[in-house]
mmCIF file of C-alpha atoms in Angstrom:
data_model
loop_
_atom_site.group_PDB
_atom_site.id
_atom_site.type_symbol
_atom_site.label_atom_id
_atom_site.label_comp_id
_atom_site.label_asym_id
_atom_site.label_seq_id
_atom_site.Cartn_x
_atom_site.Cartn_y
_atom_site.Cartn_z
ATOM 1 C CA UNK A 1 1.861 -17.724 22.133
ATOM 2 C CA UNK A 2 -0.729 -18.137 19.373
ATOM 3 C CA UNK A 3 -2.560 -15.242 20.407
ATOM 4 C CA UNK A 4 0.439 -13.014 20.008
ATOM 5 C CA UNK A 5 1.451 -14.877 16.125
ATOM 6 C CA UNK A 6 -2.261 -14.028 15.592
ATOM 7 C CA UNK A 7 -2.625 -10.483 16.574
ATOM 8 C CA UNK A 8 0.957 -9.873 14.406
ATOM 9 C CA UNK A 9 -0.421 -11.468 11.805
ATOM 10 C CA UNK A 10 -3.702 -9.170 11.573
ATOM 11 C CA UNK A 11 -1.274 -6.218 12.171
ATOM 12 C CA UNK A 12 1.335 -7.260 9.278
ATOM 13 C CA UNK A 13 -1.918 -7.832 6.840
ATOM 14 C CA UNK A 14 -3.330 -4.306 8.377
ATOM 15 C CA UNK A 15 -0.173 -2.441 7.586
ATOM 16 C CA UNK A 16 0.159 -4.257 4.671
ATOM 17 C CA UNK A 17 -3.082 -2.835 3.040
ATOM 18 C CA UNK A 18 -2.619 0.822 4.668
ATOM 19 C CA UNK A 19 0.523 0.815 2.441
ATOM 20 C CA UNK A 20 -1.084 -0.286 -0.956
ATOM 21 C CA UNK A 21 -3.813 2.202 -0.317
ATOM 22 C CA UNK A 22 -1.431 4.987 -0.269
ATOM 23 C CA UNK A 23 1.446 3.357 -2.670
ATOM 24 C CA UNK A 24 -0.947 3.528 -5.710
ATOM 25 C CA UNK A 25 -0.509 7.148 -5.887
ATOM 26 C CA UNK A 26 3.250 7.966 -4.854
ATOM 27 C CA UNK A 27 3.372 11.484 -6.397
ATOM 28 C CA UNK A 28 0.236 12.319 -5.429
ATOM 29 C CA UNK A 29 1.032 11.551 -1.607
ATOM 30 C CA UNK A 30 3.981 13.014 -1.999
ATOM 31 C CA UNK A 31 2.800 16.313 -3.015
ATOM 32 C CA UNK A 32 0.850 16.461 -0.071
ATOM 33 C CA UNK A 33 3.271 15.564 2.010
ATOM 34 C CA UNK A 34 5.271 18.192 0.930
ATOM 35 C CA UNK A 35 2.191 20.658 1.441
ATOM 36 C CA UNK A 36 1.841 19.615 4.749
ATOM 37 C CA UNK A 37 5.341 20.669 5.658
ATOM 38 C CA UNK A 38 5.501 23.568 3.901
ATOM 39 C CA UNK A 39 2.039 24.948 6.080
ATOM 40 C CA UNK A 40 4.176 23.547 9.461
ATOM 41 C CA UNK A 41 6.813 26.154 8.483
ATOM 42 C CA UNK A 42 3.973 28.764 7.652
ATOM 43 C CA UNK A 43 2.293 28.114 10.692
ATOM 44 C CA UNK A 44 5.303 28.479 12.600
ATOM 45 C CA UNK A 45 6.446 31.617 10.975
ATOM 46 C CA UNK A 46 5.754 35.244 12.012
ATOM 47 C CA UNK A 47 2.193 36.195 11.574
ATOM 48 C CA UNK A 48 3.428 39.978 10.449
ATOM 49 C CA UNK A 49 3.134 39.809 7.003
ATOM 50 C CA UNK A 50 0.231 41.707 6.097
ATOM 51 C CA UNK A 51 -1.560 38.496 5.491
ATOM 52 C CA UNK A 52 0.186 36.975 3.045
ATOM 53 C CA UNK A 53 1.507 34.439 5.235
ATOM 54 C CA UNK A 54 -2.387 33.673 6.238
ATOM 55 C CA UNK A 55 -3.457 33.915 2.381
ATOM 56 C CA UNK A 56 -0.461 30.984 1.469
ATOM 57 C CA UNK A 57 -2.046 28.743 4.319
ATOM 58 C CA UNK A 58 -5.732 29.088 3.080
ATOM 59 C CA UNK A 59 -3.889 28.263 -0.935
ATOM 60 C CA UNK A 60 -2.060 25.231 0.770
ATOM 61 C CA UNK A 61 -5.266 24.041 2.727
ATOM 62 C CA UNK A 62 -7.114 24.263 -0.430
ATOM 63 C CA UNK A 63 -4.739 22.555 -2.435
ATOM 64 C CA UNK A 64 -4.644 19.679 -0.087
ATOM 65 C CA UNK A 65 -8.167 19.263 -0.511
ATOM 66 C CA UNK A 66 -7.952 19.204 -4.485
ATOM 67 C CA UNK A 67 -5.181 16.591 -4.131
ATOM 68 C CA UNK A 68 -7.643 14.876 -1.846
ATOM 69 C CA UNK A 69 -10.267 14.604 -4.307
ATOM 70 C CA UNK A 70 -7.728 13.848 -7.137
ATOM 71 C CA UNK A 71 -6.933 10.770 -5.247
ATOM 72 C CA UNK A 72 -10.697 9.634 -4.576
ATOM 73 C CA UNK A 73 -11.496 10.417 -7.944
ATOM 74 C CA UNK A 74 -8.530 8.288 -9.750
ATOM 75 C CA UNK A 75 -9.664 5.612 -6.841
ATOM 76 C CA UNK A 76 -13.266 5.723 -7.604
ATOM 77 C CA UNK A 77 -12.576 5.678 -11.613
ATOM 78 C CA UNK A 78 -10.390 2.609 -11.293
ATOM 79 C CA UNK A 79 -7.463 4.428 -12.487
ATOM 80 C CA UNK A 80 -5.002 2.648 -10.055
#
């Protein structure tokens, strides 16, 4: 019985700390949540759009990498 109050103990404190890690920047997660979703519906779109469709994916992939590096950055600067 201890071993299962101690492995639910490591995975509350695990959890715990995934959450802070992502809770210090709300609307920066956010936005890339919302990226994310919006390059599902892309992706699941019709590809005949004389490759604008394909263009707004490569824009959305990019600017999930900038928001990315925003994070680190503001991480790595102490800015949390």
């Amino acid at each position: 019985m201890s071993d299962r109050k101690t492995a639910l103990g490591v995975f509350v404190l695990l959890f715990t700390s995934v959450v802070v890690a992502f809770a210090d920047q709300p609307r920066m997660v956010a936005a890339r949540n919302d990226l994310q979703r919006a390059r599902a519906q892309l992706q699941a779109a019709a590809a005949n759009k004389g490759g604008h469709r394909a263009k707004a994916i490569d824009l959305i992939n990019a600017a999930i990498v900038e928001i990315n590096r925003g994070i680190a950055f503001d991480r790595r600067n102490n800015h949390a």
